[in-house]
Amino acid sequence: MRLLFLGDVVGRAGRNVVAERLPALRERWALDVVVINGENAAGGFGITEAIYNDLLDAGCDAVTLGNHAFDQREALVFAERADRLVRPVNFPKGTPGRGAQLIEARDGARVLVVNVMGNVFMGTALDDPFRAIDAELEACPLGEAADAVVVDFHAEATSEKQAFGHFLDGRATLVVGTHTHTPTSDHRILSGGTAYMSDAGMCGDYDSVLGMKKDEPIQRFLRKLPSGRFEPAEGEGTLSGLAVEVDGRGLAARIAPVRIGGALSEARPDFWD
Amino acid sequence: MRLLFLGDVVGRAGRNVVAERLPALRERWALDVVVINGENAAGGFGITEAIYNDLLDAGCDAVTLGNHAFDQREALVFAERADRLVRPVNFPKGTPGRGAQLIEARDGARVLVVNVMGNVFMGTALDDPFRAIDAELEACPLGEAADAVVVDFHAEATSEKQAFGHFLDGRATLVVGTHTHTPTSDHRILSGGTAYMSDAGMCGDYDSVLGMKKDEPIQRFLRKLPSGRFEPAEGEGTLSGLAVEVDGRGLAARIAPVRIGGALSEARPDFWD
Amino acid sequence: MRLLFLGDVVGRAGRNVVAERLPALRERWALDVVVINGENAAGGFGITEAIYNDLLDAGCDAVTLGNHAFDQREALVFAERADRLVRPVNFPKGTPGRGAQLIEARDGARVLVVNVMGNVFMGTALDDPFRAIDAELEACPLGEAADAVVVDFHAEATSEKQAFGHFLDGRATLVVGTHTHTPTSDHRILSGGTAYMSDAGMCGDYDSVLGMKKDEPIQRFLRKLPSGRFEPAEGEGTLSGLAVEVDGRGLAARIAPVRIGGALSEARPDFWD
Amino acid sequence: MRLLFLGDVVGRAGRNVVAERLPALRERWALDVVVINGENAAGGFGITEAIYNDLLDAGCDAVTLGNHAFDQREALVFAERADRLVRPVNFPKGTPGRGAQLIEARDGARVLVVNVMGNVFMGTALDDPFRAIDAELEACPLGEAADAVVVDFHAEATSEKQAFGHFLDGRATLVVGTHTHTPTSDHRILSGGTAYMSDAGMCGDYDSVLGMKKDEPIQRFLRKLPSGRFEPAEGEGTLSGLAVEVDGRGLAARIAPVRIGGALSEARPDFWD
Ligand SMILES: [Fe+2]
Ligand SMILES: [Fe+2]
Ligand SMILES: [Fe+2]
Ligand SMILES: [Fe+2]
Ligand SMILES: [Fe+2]
Ligand SMILES: [Fe+2]
Ligand SMILES: [Fe+2]
Ligand SMILES: [Fe+2]
């Protein structure tokens, strides 16, 4: 099975690069399942139903979220009916939407997609992410109820991310971080067979600060006061994420970073390309 | 001029990979200047004078530090006489050691090495890193008092790092992040000519949590209590950092990540190798 | 029923003022139940079994804790057998000891003592304190399984403390904050009948920083580096906390601050004294 | 000299209690100087010029601020001309307004009013508050250029506040904390003669969370998501702060808490009342 994961889509630059690149890649690489983090797709803050549908139309099978999940208030409503939208599972009971979803890949495999939020440096303390993922995997274990398990761990601290990856090693197909909007190059297959990468990076304009125009963030660091609003940068976006070839047990056979377009050095999975 | 920067050396695994690899690389790549972050070289916490000297012996020209700078109390003493040891410049006045140092590269160029610490998610608030670096660059500007300027920005948040990079664009040869112990793949040359990478990664064993054995960090996340001490992981280390080819104005002509040995995918500068 | 709550006992100065004052107060005020926070009783960090027993001998019925609960490693063992020691209830399942305990007051009333830790500015994210206290009160409701409910909310932020107090209004006899080591004067009976005070203060030497000798904390703020260890201040301690007269429904009839001895202005419950 | 300091005025309830009570108190107690923290006077967030003028009209001599100083954008403009408005002195150079101001008390004394912001748990790192106050006191020392020095230390952590108080002991007339909106009862005269109180509390409706209506803050703690806006509570406000009798050297002769009206227990300076 061939899996593509793409990091936080930021604003129009991010949406454009997904819309322009994903359909062809889906075909060229014969992708079976595509998961995209969409928490910044709407002007940098949250997601609307229209944008969610656009992502699905571009060839995405599931959209994960994060701390910005409900920045667009309409998400509190459409999250209930959007069965391929997955918000952090460790939000309190009663939060709209779902934190895990079993979807069918093109090859018929059952893929569990889980979104979990970290607690270190995240501002808000959600339920313990380690206990939360344990509960999800007990309910739908890899190799039994699921043929593959994709965990988007939305977190800031590399310590929490790496601990999370090792904690799940052998129990998930992929544990990939999101939220820092910066791709890491520590992609690898852990000893138990789980593909791991601390952060998938963002789909957006990297000539920016986290995908937002540079001036306002720099001014805030200098002046300690807001001057204006944060707005998405509008230059050419980069598609950023990773490719995983999944073996028959639902573990990772191969992993490679994906960076296409825009300001970053290109990376493609040579085992597919 | 050819510049190599290597990220946080963690424990014996990190020291070993530097000692084993750097001398040959220095020769093979005809390096003019090598800067290494050594804040975790002594058992993961700080640096001793013996280790500092070992790093110089291996072919390092300057050792930068970070929040762990003085974990080994002897550093409060030897920092005064170690003229190639550079601790965060934005520590308070009166802190032992220096925050910036002008060193001579093999080719005779004057290279200003500055270490600055970020303030976001770092626990301790030091003097404003943006104002601090401004003062250093005013005192020793690129193209005047310095032929090259290397800024090690020791920080957690990618927002602060990217803002810092853009803030210095055109005024430094290289702005490279350290501290997360995880290499990023957003290395590039900014529009003003400054080489940038959010984090150089660590030199250490990546089958770990930030270079430390996995069990204790995972247990702390699960139990919210320490079970024992943090100890460096002892597997094969990876050399991690980046290579920069510097042009005649002291700006970056080329940049490439460096990852050699251990658990990560290999990366070498093809323009030198 | 007459209830006395005393805030964090810090080191010898705190232990001494409790040992010297509490026995006489217990008699003079005809106290039915005394609860003391003991998280800093052992040299400022945690509690030993010997100190726990001394507190009981002085006339204390239950000892609550906080983030320093297990600083003395022996507490991981004796917490299991110490049935009047109550650590934060929202530590993970499997943590030694108990987070709530039903004790018998001198007048025969059943008093539920719960210790809960806040999540704002506390460093570690425990289980949601609001959900945790809900579960405890559902299992042992005031007016049914318990004749009185004392909640020690160990937290930093006044926002979280005040929200917690109102959240429990009418469901607990007393919600009192601890952890800041500084008594507040916002003691009052909330509209639903619950006695509330944002912080009980500490039992210790107030000519200090949080009960510790002043020099080291001041130096750390100035130098951003440790100079030495934190040690408890050794001057005369103040007993600090509050007195609550409980009515027949287990709600508060009267509340008054208690500050006796040492550097603070004296306060006593005139309705008992 | 007779000095009254009042804590953060929150919304209309806070403004009303100041307007209704202060003129009579000013006369009855023959106050020489009144300082009020006004950072939450405008709907809980910042201050307008009209409100600033109302506070002066009610008998206030200087208005201090804090992290909410510029929430009302007009403050960036009128701070320049409002010579009795004092924002945190450790904002970066170039910030509108002033961080310290010498005002004349009714008795002719020159009173230096300084506002400083803490760095622990405050979100934004300003310049080191300890160094900043040192510079101010060097420029305008007590007993020389100033007959009295009032320091409003706007900070969250009691550790930082107490360290700050001791650091200034003997060099200021009063060091009083603001920001937690909760009055403390640790008011006292330190050994060097400086009056100290960790927090002055707020002028506002205490049947609230920090002066704001209870429901929204409680819901955010429960749901980890905003439901609506924060709005000031509208019940009867309490005037909260402290009274200091200043001796001929500019040090404190007497100190007493002030709490008048609303939900808190009343406190008045018996040495004046
Ligand atoms: Fe994001
Ligand atoms: Fe995020
Ligand atoms: Fe490090
Ligand atoms: Fe570090
Ligand atoms: Fe404590
Ligand atoms: Fe505590
Ligand atoms: Fe305030
Ligand atoms: Fe404030």
Coordinates of C-alpha atoms and ligand atoms in Angstrom, one line a residue, chain B residues 7-10 37-41 44 65-68 154 178-181 201-202 210, ligand 3:
Chain B
G7 CA 24.5 20.7 15.9
D8 CA 24.4 19.9 19.6
V9 CA 26.9 17.1 20.4
V10 CA 25.1 14.8 22.8
N37 CA 27.4 23.3 19.3
G38 CA 28.7 21.5 22.3
E39 CA 26.1 22.3 25.0
N40 CA 25.2 18.6 25.6
A41 CA 28.7 17.1 25.1
G44 CA 24.0 15.3 27.8
L65 CA 26.5 26.6 23.6
G66 CA 22.9 27.2 24.8
N67 CA 20.7 26.7 27.8
H68 CA 22.9 23.9 29.1
H154 CA 19.6 28.3 20.2
T178 CA 20.0 24.5 17.4
H179 CA 18.4 23.1 20.6
T180 CA 15.6 20.8 19.2
H181 CA 18.2 18.1 18.4
G201 CA 20.0 18.6 14.4
M202 CA 22.3 16.9 16.9
L210 CA 16.8 13.9 21.9
Ligands
FE3 FE 21.0 20.8 23.0

